[in-house]
Amino acid sequence: RAMVFWGHAPNSQTRGAEMKKAMEKLDLLVIVDPYPTASAIMHDRTDGVYLLPACTQFETYGSVTASNRSLQWRDKVIDPLFESLPDHTIMYKFAKKFGYDQEMFKNIEVNGDEPLIEDILRELNKGMWTIGYTGQSPERLKDHQQNWHTFNTTTLKAEGGPADGDFYGLPWPCWGTPEMRHPGTPVLYNTSKPVAEGGLTFRARFGVERDGVNLLAEGSWSKGSEIEDGYPEFTADMLKQLGWWDDLTEEEKVAAEGKNWKTDLSGGIQRVAIKHGCAPFGNAKARSVVWTFPDPVPIHREPLYTSRRDLVEKYPTYEDRKSHYRLPTRYSSIQANDFSKDYPLIHTSGRLVEYEGGGEETRSNPWLAELQQDMFVEINPADANDRGIKDGDMVWVNGPEGSRIKVKAMITRRVERGVVFTPFHFAGHMQGEDRRSKYPEGADPYVLGEAANTVLTYGYDSVTQMQETKCSLCQIEPA
C-alpha cells in the first residue's frame, strides 16, 4: 500500500484528520516536491517516508500552460540546487527502475537521465487532439518567447515578425499540426472571426438530435464558413459527402480513412475543415439541458451539513449511491442527521492574496510570510460576543465529525452573523499540536498554522467528485 504525493498539498483536501489516519496505514509514502509539504509532517509515521526533492521552475525549463489556455516557454535560470532534480528526470528514473522506460520514452530523446523536454511537448501535442493542444510546438513557443515585443498587449496578437498573426501562447484549441500555423483561439465560441483566425463555434459533442430536438446550431456559424448552418463533427465520410476529400494529400487520405477529426493524427481532416471555414468539432447549440447530469437543469440542494433544517425537506440532497458506477458516496444518510444544534455556525473556507495552494512555498517566503503570520477564523462580532471571544483570542473551531483546530479569532463584519470563514493555506499544526519539529532541519516554513481542512467535512459533487469546501458546520469556543 503506497501513496505518492507529487506537487500536491494534502492540507488543501477536506477530512484532514481521516487523511492522517490513512497515511499511517500505508506501507510506503513518497513526497516529490521542492518543499516537504504537509505530507511529511501531518502523520505520526516513523519510517517508510521518502522525500524526493524536485526542482523549482527556476531550475528547469520547458512549457507551462496558464488558465487562459495559453502556453509559454521558460528557460532555466540556475542549475538545480543540492540533489534536486527536474520532475521529468524523476519520472524517467522511476520508469527506468520499474523497467518500462523503453516503452514510456521510446519517442523521446534521453540525455543521461534527463528526457528532452521538447520531445515531451511534441508527444503531448500528438495525444491531445480532442482539445486542440496540438499546434503549439516547442519551436513556435520559443518564437513567441523571443519576440514578445511584437505582440499587441491588448489583443495579444503578433503584429509582424516571425509570429505574425499568432495570438500569444497559441491558446488551445490551436488546431492541427504546427505546420498548419493556426494562430490559437483567444476567446472560445467567437463566431465573428473565421476559425482559421481564432474564431470558434460550440462543439457538436452529443450527436445531432435528442428526443426529436435538433442539437445543431440554427442560423449561426463562424465567419467565412462554407456551411451556413449547424453541422456535426467532421469525419472522413463527411469530407467525401461534401466533396472535400480530394483537398487531402495522398498521405493524409491514407491516414484519415475511416477516422474523424480527433483520431486522424495526420491533422488532414482538421486542416480541410478549417480551409472551408468550419470548426473540426462541428457547430452545435450550447447545451443548457444536461441530460447526462443528475440534475439536467441546476436546482438547489441543501448541503449535507446544514443549519437550515427547515429547507432539507424542500431541497433534499441525493440518495446515497455509487458515483462513476463504482465509488460508494454518501448523501442523504449524512443529511438525515441534525448537527445544527451542537454546531450552529456555517463554516466556509477560501483563499488569501498572499498565499497559494497549501502554502508551503509561499509561507516559506519571508516577504509573503510577513503579511499574514497567523492562521485565523473570521467571526461576526455578534457571534463573538455570544461566546465571550475578543479579537486576537485563541479559539477552538470544532467540526461535526469530531476534529478541531486552534486558531486566532478575527472579529469582522466581513462575515454575516452565523457564518465563519477560514483560509486553507496553513499547515504545521494538527488539532492544537505544533509539529515544527517534524520538518527536516532547515525546511520548515516561517509560518505554521492549523489546516482549515482538518475540520471541514465529508461531501462530494455528484458529477465531478469535487470536495465540499464551501459549506460545513462548526462551533467555536475560547481556547
Tab-separated table of C-alpha atoms in Angstrom:
chain	number	residue	atom	x	y	z
A	1	ARG	CA	0.000	0.000	0.000
A	2	ALA	CA	1.801	3.051	-1.274
A	3	MET	CA	0.952	6.684	-1.915
A	4	VAL	CA	2.890	9.256	-3.943
A	5	PHE	CA	2.229	12.975	-3.439
A	6	TRP	CA	3.759	14.765	-6.416
A	7	GLY	CA	3.481	18.537	-6.233
A	8	HIS	CA	0.341	18.219	-4.127
A	9	ALA	CA	-0.728	19.790	-0.834
A	10	PRO	CA	-2.786	17.372	1.293
A	11	ASN	CA	-3.925	20.238	3.535
A	12	SER	CA	-5.909	21.516	0.542
A	13	GLN	CA	-8.144	18.427	0.869
A	14	THR	CA	-11.003	18.041	3.334
A	15	ARG	CA	-11.240	15.411	6.079
A	16	GLY	CA	-7.659	16.012	7.183
A	17	ALA	CA	-7.958	14.007	10.407
A	18	GLU	CA	-9.057	10.934	8.437
A	19	MET	CA	-6.284	11.519	5.900
A	20	LYS	CA	-3.739	11.452	8.738
A	21	LYS	CA	-5.010	8.031	9.844
A	22	ALA	CA	-4.912	6.745	6.270
A	23	MET	CA	-1.301	7.895	5.832
A	24	GLU	CA	-0.342	5.964	8.942
A	25	LYS	CA	-1.761	2.749	7.467
A	26	LEU	CA	0.424	2.914	4.342
A	27	ASP	CA	3.480	0.750	3.789
A	28	LEU	CA	5.178	3.492	1.772
A	29	LEU	CA	4.691	7.262	1.465
A	30	VAL	CA	6.645	9.267	-1.137
A	31	ILE	CA	6.641	13.065	-1.460
A	32	VAL	CA	8.051	14.685	-4.624
A	33	ASP	CA	8.244	18.457	-4.150
A	34	PRO	CA	10.677	21.345	-3.696
A	35	TYR	CA	9.249	21.606	-0.158
A	36	PRO	CA	8.414	18.824	2.330
A	37	THR	CA	4.721	19.914	2.403
A	38	ALA	CA	2.206	18.835	4.998
A	39	SER	CA	2.543	15.277	3.656
A	40	ALA	CA	5.825	14.966	5.539
A	41	ILE	CA	4.625	16.077	8.955
A	42	MET	CA	0.864	15.648	9.438
A	43	HIS	CA	1.141	11.922	10.259
A	44	ASP	CA	2.947	10.059	13.062
A	45	ARG	CA	4.893	7.625	10.910
A	46	THR	CA	8.423	6.770	11.984
A	47	ASP	CA	9.546	5.028	8.787
A	48	GLY	CA	8.559	4.347	5.197
A	49	VAL	CA	8.511	8.045	4.222
A	50	TYR	CA	10.729	9.316	1.409
A	51	LEU	CA	11.194	12.961	0.434
A	52	LEU	CA	12.418	13.368	-3.144
A	53	PRO	CA	13.478	16.989	-3.769
A	54	ALA	CA	12.153	18.303	-7.070
A	55	CYS	CA	13.445	21.454	-8.751
A	56	THR	CA	11.620	24.737	-8.687
A	57	GLN	CA	10.614	26.319	-12.005
A	58	PHE	CA	13.803	28.393	-11.900
A	59	GLU	CA	15.993	25.276	-12.065
A	60	THR	CA	14.482	23.686	-15.160
A	61	TYR	CA	12.923	24.673	-18.481
A	62	GLY	CA	10.037	23.827	-20.780
A	63	SER	CA	6.445	24.886	-21.375
A	64	VAL	CA	3.812	25.960	-18.876
A	65	THR	CA	0.083	26.349	-19.566
A	66	ALA	CA	-1.997	29.091	-17.958
A	67	SER	CA	-5.708	29.164	-17.148
A	68	ASN	CA	-6.388	31.263	-20.261
A	69	ARG	CA	-5.293	28.186	-22.277
A	70	SER	CA	-2.046	29.826	-23.435
A	71	LEU	CA	1.364	28.179	-23.307
A	72	GLN	CA	4.674	29.870	-22.547
A	73	TRP	CA	8.213	28.635	-22.948
A	74	ARG	CA	10.504	29.240	-19.983
A	75	ASP	CA	14.272	28.975	-19.673
A	76	LYS	CA	16.337	27.649	-16.800
A	77	VAL	CA	17.709	30.428	-14.590
A	78	ILE	CA	20.097	28.390	-12.423
A	79	ASP	CA	21.249	24.784	-12.277
A	80	PRO	CA	19.404	22.523	-9.821
A	81	LEU	CA	20.449	23.146	-6.222
A	82	PHE	CA	21.781	20.390	-3.996
A	83	GLU	CA	20.443	16.961	-5.036
A	84	SER	CA	17.149	18.219	-6.505
A	85	LEU	CA	16.079	17.018	-9.958
A	86	PRO	CA	13.535	18.188	-12.552
A	87	ASP	CA	10.164	16.431	-12.494
A	88	HIS	CA	10.734	14.808	-15.883
A	89	THR	CA	14.074	13.381	-14.731
A	90	ILE	CA	12.494	11.924	-11.597
A	91	MET	CA	9.748	10.396	-13.728
A	92	TYR	CA	12.312	8.851	-16.071
A	93	LYS	CA	14.286	7.386	-13.155
A	94	PHE	CA	11.098	5.872	-11.749
A	95	ALA	CA	10.258	4.348	-15.141
A	96	LYS	CA	13.784	3.003	-15.506
A	97	LYS	CA	13.724	1.471	-12.038
A	98	PHE	CA	10.395	-0.247	-12.727
A	99	GLY	CA	11.528	-1.411	-16.148
A	100	TYR	CA	9.178	0.390	-18.537
A	101	ASP	CA	11.403	3.304	-19.564
A	102	GLN	CA	11.845	1.928	-23.100
A	103	GLU	CA	8.097	1.984	-23.672
A	104	MET	CA	7.411	5.278	-21.921
A	105	PHE	CA	10.221	7.196	-23.592
A	106	LYS	CA	10.502	5.383	-26.926
A	107	ASN	CA	9.804	8.589	-28.876
A	108	ILE	CA	11.722	10.890	-26.535
A	109	GLU	CA	15.462	11.566	-26.617
A	110	VAL	CA	17.102	10.957	-23.247
A	111	ASN	CA	20.389	12.619	-22.334
A	112	GLY	CA	21.827	10.767	-19.377
A	113	ASP	CA	18.817	10.567	-17.088
A	114	GLU	CA	17.076	13.679	-18.430
A	115	PRO	CA	14.455	13.329	-21.167
A	116	LEU	CA	14.433	16.116	-23.742
A	117	ILE	CA	11.590	18.391	-22.709
A	118	GLU	CA	10.954	19.475	-26.305
A	119	ASP	CA	10.201	15.866	-27.236
A	120	ILE	CA	7.833	15.556	-24.281
A	121	LEU	CA	5.800	18.515	-25.551
A	122	ARG	CA	5.742	17.032	-29.044
A	123	GLU	CA	4.318	13.805	-27.607
A	124	LEU	CA	1.697	15.766	-25.680
A	125	ASN	CA	0.770	17.518	-28.922
A	126	LYS	CA	0.228	14.158	-30.622
A	127	GLY	CA	-2.054	12.879	-27.875
A	128	MET	CA	-4.372	15.838	-27.244
A	129	TRP	CA	-6.349	16.252	-30.468
A	130	THR	CA	-9.704	16.467	-28.699
A	131	ILE	CA	-8.914	19.888	-27.205
A	132	GLY	CA	-6.644	21.233	-29.925
A	133	TYR	CA	-3.479	21.137	-27.800
A	134	THR	CA	-1.589	20.132	-30.919
A	135	GLY	CA	-0.222	23.116	-32.807
A	136	GLN	CA	1.985	24.529	-30.037
A	137	SER	CA	5.358	23.064	-30.964
A	138	PRO	CA	8.463	23.962	-28.954
A	139	GLU	CA	9.746	25.926	-31.938
A	140	ARG	CA	6.613	28.092	-32.172
A	141	LEU	CA	6.585	28.751	-28.416
A	142	LYS	CA	10.246	29.736	-28.474
A	143	ASP	CA	9.489	32.156	-31.298
A	144	HIS	CA	6.870	33.761	-29.088
A	145	GLN	CA	9.244	33.941	-26.125
A	146	GLN	CA	11.981	35.554	-28.182
A	147	ASN	CA	9.644	38.040	-29.858
A	148	TRP	CA	7.475	39.324	-27.015
A	149	HIS	CA	7.875	42.841	-28.346
A	150	THR	CA	5.907	42.010	-31.497
A	151	PHE	CA	2.686	41.151	-29.625
A	152	ASN	CA	-0.024	43.735	-29.013
A	153	THR	CA	-0.595	43.821	-25.238
A	154	THR	CA	-4.325	44.433	-25.672
A	155	THR	CA	-5.236	41.959	-28.408
A	156	LEU	CA	-2.324	39.571	-27.658
A	157	LYS	CA	-1.845	39.274	-31.416
A	158	ALA	CA	1.584	39.490	-33.067
A	159	GLU	CA	1.953	42.390	-35.453
A	160	GLY	CA	4.684	41.443	-37.898
A	161	GLY	CA	7.775	39.397	-37.134
A	162	PRO	CA	8.130	35.603	-37.234
A	163	ALA	CA	4.883	35.025	-35.284
A	164	ASP	CA	2.781	37.473	-37.317
A	165	GLY	CA	-0.938	36.842	-36.753
A	166	ASP	CA	-0.440	34.430	-33.841
A	167	PHE	CA	-2.117	35.018	-30.507
A	168	TYR	CA	0.424	34.955	-27.704
A	169	GLY	CA	0.951	31.462	-26.315
A	170	LEU	CA	-1.213	29.826	-29.010
A	171	PRO	CA	-4.207	29.308	-26.675
A	172	TRP	CA	-5.867	25.980	-27.315
A	173	PRO	CA	-7.581	24.977	-29.439
A	174	CYS	CA	-4.600	25.587	-31.699
A	175	TRP	CA	-5.778	23.222	-34.395
A	176	GLY	CA	-3.875	20.638	-36.400
A	177	THR	CA	-0.155	20.244	-36.749
A	178	PRO	CA	2.322	23.069	-36.061
A	179	GLU	CA	2.885	23.309	-39.816
A	180	MET	CA	-0.726	24.468	-40.241
A	181	ARG	CA	0.227	27.637	-38.343
A	182	HIS	CA	-3.153	28.028	-36.648
A	183	PRO	CA	-2.904	31.200	-34.514
A	184	GLY	CA	-4.659	29.839	-31.432
A	185	THR	CA	-8.119	30.669	-30.059
A	186	PRO	CA	-8.035	33.625	-27.642
A	187	VAL	CA	-11.799	33.671	-26.981
A	188	LEU	CA	-13.868	30.481	-27.094
A	189	TYR	CA	-17.001	30.315	-29.248
A	190	ASN	CA	-16.412	33.643	-31.005
A	191	THR	CA	-18.226	33.249	-34.309
A	192	SER	CA	-17.312	36.766	-35.506
A	193	LYS	CA	-13.903	35.507	-36.694
A	194	PRO	CA	-13.014	32.751	-39.164
A	195	VAL	CA	-11.856	29.555	-37.459
A	196	ALA	CA	-8.509	29.963	-39.237
A	197	GLU	CA	-8.073	33.305	-37.455
A	198	GLY	CA	-9.075	32.182	-33.947
A	199	GLY	CA	-12.865	32.006	-34.255
A	200	LEU	CA	-14.921	29.080	-32.985
A	201	THR	CA	-18.402	27.560	-32.704
A	202	PHE	CA	-19.927	25.375	-29.977
A	203	ARG	CA	-18.812	21.772	-30.159
A	204	ALA	CA	-21.200	19.135	-31.525
A	205	ARG	CA	-20.300	16.617	-28.866
A	206	PHE	CA	-23.648	14.975	-28.126
A	207	GLY	CA	-24.962	13.912	-31.516
A	208	VAL	CA	-27.284	15.794	-33.836
A	209	GLU	CA	-30.627	15.384	-32.045
A	210	ARG	CA	-32.220	14.196	-28.803
A	211	ASP	CA	-35.850	13.263	-28.363
A	212	GLY	CA	-36.570	14.826	-31.714
A	213	VAL	CA	-34.949	18.153	-30.829
A	214	ASN	CA	-32.205	19.416	-33.149
A	215	LEU	CA	-28.937	19.851	-31.230
A	216	LEU	CA	-27.051	21.513	-34.060
A	217	ALA	CA	-26.817	25.274	-34.433
A	218	GLU	CA	-29.611	27.025	-36.306
A	219	GLY	CA	-28.899	30.269	-38.136
A	220	SER	CA	-25.429	30.594	-36.610
A	221	TRP	CA	-21.970	29.794	-37.960
A	222	SER	CA	-18.449	31.158	-37.789
A	223	LYS	CA	-17.474	33.929	-40.168
A	224	GLY	CA	-16.472	32.604	-43.592
A	225	SER	CA	-17.944	29.133	-43.075
A	226	GLU	CA	-18.962	27.421	-46.306
A	227	ILE	CA	-21.634	25.552	-44.316
A	228	GLU	CA	-24.052	28.262	-43.251
A	229	ASP	CA	-25.906	26.226	-40.659
A	230	GLY	CA	-25.204	23.733	-37.904
A	231	TYR	CA	-23.162	20.640	-38.712
A	232	PRO	CA	-21.807	17.570	-36.873
A	233	GLU	CA	-18.186	16.809	-36.095
A	234	PHE	CA	-16.031	16.141	-39.131
A	235	THR	CA	-15.247	12.609	-40.297
A	236	ALA	CA	-13.627	11.121	-43.369
A	237	ASP	CA	-17.070	10.159	-44.693
A	238	MET	CA	-18.336	13.702	-44.172
A	239	LEU	CA	-15.448	15.086	-46.231
A	240	LYS	CA	-16.387	12.689	-49.021
A	241	GLN	CA	-20.059	13.684	-48.863
A	242	LEU	CA	-19.138	17.368	-49.047
A	243	GLY	CA	-16.787	16.808	-51.972
A	244	TRP	CA	-13.783	17.952	-49.931
A	245	TRP	CA	-11.952	14.598	-49.769
A	246	ASP	CA	-9.585	15.490	-52.591
A	247	ASP	CA	-8.354	18.505	-50.617
A	248	LEU	CA	-6.357	15.974	-48.600
A	249	THR	CA	-2.892	14.939	-49.776
A	250	GLU	CA	-2.414	11.296	-50.727
A	251	GLU	CA	-0.593	10.676	-47.457
A	252	GLU	CA	-3.387	12.367	-45.494
A	253	LYS	CA	-6.012	10.238	-47.261
A	254	VAL	CA	-4.287	7.073	-46.079
A	255	ALA	CA	-4.132	8.354	-42.503
A	256	ALA	CA	-7.684	9.776	-42.490
A	257	GLU	CA	-9.572	6.820	-43.990
A	258	GLY	CA	-12.227	5.674	-41.523
A	259	LYS	CA	-11.198	8.322	-38.980
A	260	ASN	CA	-12.630	11.552	-37.618
A	261	TRP	CA	-11.181	14.928	-36.650
A	262	LYS	CA	-9.883	13.650	-33.298
A	263	THR	CA	-8.496	10.281	-34.416
A	264	ASP	CA	-6.815	11.358	-37.660
A	265	LEU	CA	-3.325	12.033	-36.334
A	266	SER	CA	-2.142	13.452	-39.642
A	267	GLY	CA	-4.267	16.518	-38.984
A	268	GLY	CA	-5.638	16.364	-42.512
A	269	ILE	CA	-9.325	16.309	-41.564
A	270	GLN	CA	-8.845	19.331	-39.311
A	271	ARG	CA	-6.861	21.164	-41.974
A	272	VAL	CA	-9.501	20.664	-44.676
A	273	ALA	CA	-12.411	21.570	-42.366
A	274	ILE	CA	-10.686	24.839	-41.421
A	275	LYS	CA	-9.800	25.519	-45.058
A	276	HIS	CA	-13.536	25.648	-45.721
A	277	GLY	CA	-14.180	27.884	-42.720
A	278	CYS	CA	-15.545	25.188	-40.421
A	279	ALA	CA	-14.677	24.098	-36.893
A	280	PRO	CA	-13.415	20.484	-36.897
A	281	PHE	CA	-15.574	19.562	-33.904
A	282	GLY	CA	-18.812	20.744	-35.512
A	283	ASN	CA	-21.277	23.579	-34.944
A	284	ALA	CA	-23.943	22.948	-32.320
A	285	LYS	CA	-26.127	24.730	-29.810
A	286	ALA	CA	-24.840	25.369	-26.317
A	287	ARG	CA	-26.216	22.589	-24.109
A	288	SER	CA	-28.396	24.116	-21.386
A	289	VAL	CA	-30.285	20.927	-20.512
A	290	VAL	CA	-27.560	18.483	-19.466
A	291	TRP	CA	-29.399	15.162	-19.563
A	292	THR	CA	-26.272	13.238	-18.530
A	293	PHE	CA	-26.144	15.016	-15.126
A	294	PRO	CA	-28.205	14.006	-12.068
A	295	ASP	CA	-29.924	17.396	-12.370
A	296	PRO	CA	-30.308	18.225	-16.087
A	297	VAL	CA	-31.113	21.806	-15.092
A	298	PRO	CA	-29.365	23.065	-11.911
A	299	ILE	CA	-31.568	23.130	-8.816
A	300	HIS	CA	-30.740	23.983	-5.242
A	301	ARG	CA	-29.982	21.098	-2.886
A	302	GLU	CA	-29.256	21.786	0.757
A	303	PRO	CA	-25.700	20.965	1.915
A	304	LEU	CA	-25.142	17.702	3.771
A	305	TYR	CA	-24.208	19.687	6.875
A	306	THR	CA	-26.813	22.451	7.063
A	307	SER	CA	-28.034	24.824	9.740
A	308	ARG	CA	-31.340	25.241	7.882
A	309	ARG	CA	-33.156	22.061	8.742
A	310	ASP	CA	-36.385	23.699	7.561
A	311	LEU	CA	-35.046	23.587	3.985
A	312	VAL	CA	-33.997	19.931	3.898
A	313	GLU	CA	-37.440	18.558	3.047
A	314	LYS	CA	-37.968	21.114	0.277
A	315	TYR	CA	-34.431	20.880	-1.154
A	316	PRO	CA	-33.150	17.379	-0.280
A	317	THR	CA	-29.807	16.040	-1.395
A	318	TYR	CA	-29.371	12.823	-3.395
A	319	GLU	CA	-29.805	9.311	-2.096
A	320	ASP	CA	-26.572	7.519	-1.283
A	321	ARG	CA	-25.254	5.969	-4.473
A	322	LYS	CA	-22.219	4.797	-6.368
A	323	SER	CA	-20.515	7.601	-8.261
A	324	HIS	CA	-18.999	6.787	-11.631
A	325	TYR	CA	-20.637	3.350	-11.358
A	326	ARG	CA	-18.484	2.024	-8.522
A	327	LEU	CA	-17.489	4.507	-5.782
A	328	PRO	CA	-19.907	4.455	-2.813
A	329	THR	CA	-20.743	8.063	-1.970
A	330	ARG	CA	-22.884	9.236	0.933
A	331	TYR	CA	-25.503	11.951	0.610
A	332	SER	CA	-28.871	11.516	2.341
A	333	SER	CA	-27.517	9.302	5.127
A	334	ILE	CA	-25.446	12.267	6.333
A	335	GLN	CA	-28.058	14.957	5.727
A	336	ALA	CA	-30.602	12.950	7.746
A	337	ASN	CA	-28.652	13.797	10.906
A	338	ASP	CA	-29.225	17.177	12.558
A	339	PHE	CA	-25.821	18.563	13.560
A	340	SER	CA	-27.017	22.161	13.787
A	341	LYS	CA	-27.878	22.167	17.493
A	342	ASP	CA	-24.302	21.402	18.534
A	343	TYR	CA	-22.656	23.041	15.527
A	344	PRO	CA	-24.787	26.090	14.648
A	345	LEU	CA	-22.252	28.127	12.645
A	346	ILE	CA	-21.882	27.799	8.879
A	347	HIS	CA	-18.195	27.180	8.101
A	348	THR	CA	-16.837	28.229	4.716
A	349	SER	CA	-13.241	28.427	3.504
A	350	GLY	CA	-11.214	30.087	0.757
A	351	ARG	CA	-8.038	31.845	-0.308
A	352	LEU	CA	-5.802	34.712	0.746
A	353	VAL	CA	-3.992	37.020	-1.652
A	354	GLU	CA	-0.580	36.489	-0.079
A	355	TYR	CA	-0.564	32.661	-0.051
A	356	GLU	CA	-1.165	29.997	-2.679
A	357	GLY	CA	-2.471	26.445	-2.520
A	358	GLY	CA	-1.347	24.529	0.543
A	359	GLY	CA	1.024	27.399	1.277
A	360	GLU	CA	4.295	25.526	1.805
A	361	GLU	CA	6.156	27.593	-0.802
A	362	THR	CA	4.561	30.942	-0.050
A	363	ARG	CA	4.763	30.565	3.744
A	364	SER	CA	8.468	29.828	3.252
A	365	ASN	CA	8.937	33.200	1.551
A	366	PRO	CA	9.883	35.822	4.178
A	367	TRP	CA	8.233	38.715	2.362
A	368	LEU	CA	4.927	36.902	1.968
A	369	ALA	CA	5.080	35.264	5.398
A	370	GLU	CA	5.351	38.695	6.996
A	371	LEU	CA	1.976	39.689	5.551
A	372	GLN	CA	-0.038	37.019	7.385
A	373	GLN	CA	1.695	35.358	10.289
A	374	ASP	CA	-1.201	33.509	11.894
A	375	MET	CA	-3.943	31.133	10.878
A	376	PHE	CA	-7.283	32.671	11.831
A	377	VAL	CA	-11.036	32.365	11.732
A	378	GLU	CA	-13.231	35.291	10.718
A	379	ILE	CA	-16.217	35.599	13.038
A	380	ASN	CA	-19.001	38.155	13.181
A	381	PRO	CA	-18.970	40.472	16.249
A	382	ALA	CA	-22.382	39.200	17.386
A	383	ASP	CA	-21.258	35.559	17.330
A	384	ALA	CA	-18.015	36.502	19.078
A	385	ASN	CA	-19.866	38.422	21.789
A	386	ASP	CA	-22.218	35.496	22.362
A	387	ARG	CA	-19.167	33.335	23.053
A	388	GLY	CA	-17.066	35.808	25.053
A	389	ILE	CA	-14.421	35.987	22.322
A	390	LYS	CA	-12.300	39.080	21.636
A	391	ASP	CA	-10.280	39.946	18.538
A	392	GLY	CA	-6.936	38.103	18.627
A	393	ASP	CA	-8.065	35.481	21.156
A	394	MET	CA	-7.095	31.887	20.536
A	395	VAL	CA	-10.184	29.766	19.900
A	396	TRP	CA	-11.144	26.205	19.100
A	397	VAL	CA	-13.094	25.597	15.887
A	398	ASN	CA	-14.878	22.278	16.418
A	399	GLY	CA	-16.216	20.286	13.458
A	400	PRO	CA	-19.203	17.908	13.412
A	401	GLU	CA	-17.041	14.910	12.505
A	402	GLY	CA	-15.061	15.185	15.749
A	403	SER	CA	-11.952	17.116	14.744
A	404	ARG	CA	-10.948	20.613	15.815
A	405	ILE	CA	-8.382	23.333	15.127
A	406	LYS	CA	-6.862	26.006	17.363
A	407	VAL	CA	-6.621	29.393	15.629
A	408	LYS	CA	-6.781	33.146	16.238
A	409	ALA	CA	-10.117	34.937	16.166
A	410	MET	CA	-10.504	37.801	13.711
A	411	ILE	CA	-13.629	39.750	14.626
A	412	THR	CA	-15.044	41.269	11.452
A	413	ARG	CA	-18.296	42.189	9.767
A	414	ARG	CA	-16.977	40.724	6.514
A	415	VAL	CA	-18.892	37.599	7.509
A	416	GLU	CA	-22.581	37.568	8.357
A	417	ARG	CA	-23.895	36.536	11.717
A	418	GLY	CA	-23.984	32.742	11.804
A	419	VAL	CA	-21.135	32.340	9.285
A	420	VAL	CA	-17.383	31.902	9.833
A	421	PHE	CA	-14.527	31.821	7.332
A	422	THR	CA	-11.092	30.164	7.418
A	423	PRO	CA	-8.276	30.277	4.804
A	424	PHE	CA	-6.918	26.907	3.698
A	425	HIS	CA	-3.232	27.755	3.095
A	426	PHE	CA	-1.854	26.739	6.502
A	427	ALA	CA	-0.268	23.570	7.854
A	428	GLY	CA	2.231	22.536	10.518
A	429	HIS	CA	-0.196	22.374	13.437
A	430	MET	CA	-2.586	19.474	13.954
A	431	GLN	CA	-5.518	19.848	16.351
A	432	GLY	CA	-3.602	22.127	18.686
A	433	GLU	CA	-0.189	20.431	18.363
A	434	ASP	CA	2.764	22.359	16.889
A	435	ARG	CA	4.588	19.987	14.526
A	436	ARG	CA	7.506	22.189	13.539
A	437	SER	CA	9.995	19.662	14.953
A	438	LYS	CA	8.815	17.049	12.417
A	439	TYR	CA	10.119	19.017	9.420
A	440	PRO	CA	13.622	18.159	8.147
A	441	GLU	CA	16.121	20.577	9.647
A	442	GLY	CA	16.010	23.934	7.889
A	443	ALA	CA	12.988	23.007	5.759
A	444	ASP	CA	10.182	24.318	7.965
A	445	PRO	CA	8.214	27.326	6.663
A	446	TYR	CA	8.402	30.639	8.526
A	447	VAL	CA	4.680	30.485	9.246
A	448	LEU	CA	2.843	27.427	10.515
A	449	GLY	CA	-0.788	27.018	11.479
A	450	GLU	CA	-3.759	24.707	11.547
A	451	ALA	CA	-5.176	23.391	8.293
A	452	ALA	CA	-8.780	24.508	7.804
A	453	ASN	CA	-9.484	21.190	6.101
A	454	THR	CA	-8.784	19.302	9.322
A	455	VAL	CA	-12.320	20.261	10.383
A	456	LEU	CA	-14.025	20.529	7.002
A	457	THR	CA	-16.254	17.583	6.366
A	458	TYR	CA	-17.439	14.854	4.016
A	459	GLY	CA	-19.210	15.865	0.835
A	460	TYR	CA	-18.540	15.360	-2.890
A	461	ASP	CA	-20.054	16.813	-6.044
A	462	SER	CA	-22.380	14.407	-7.813
A	463	VAL	CA	-20.703	14.881	-11.211
A	464	THR	CA	-17.054	15.796	-10.652
A	465	GLN	CA	-16.493	14.293	-7.172
A	466	MET	CA	-15.022	17.665	-6.179
A	467	GLN	CA	-14.856	18.025	-2.413
A	468	GLU	CA	-17.167	20.315	-0.437
A	469	THR	CA	-15.040	23.146	0.983
A	470	LYS	CA	-17.610	25.940	0.999
A	471	CYS	CA	-20.352	24.743	3.292
A	472	SER	CA	-19.998	22.837	6.538
A	473	LEU	CA	-20.867	23.478	10.181
A	474	CYS	CA	-18.819	24.212	13.286
A	475	GLN	CA	-18.908	25.537	16.823
A	476	ILE	CA	-16.373	27.982	18.233
A	477	GLU	CA	-15.247	28.350	21.845
A	478	PRO	CA	-12.392	30.126	23.641
A	479	ALA	CA	-9.213	28.047	23.816
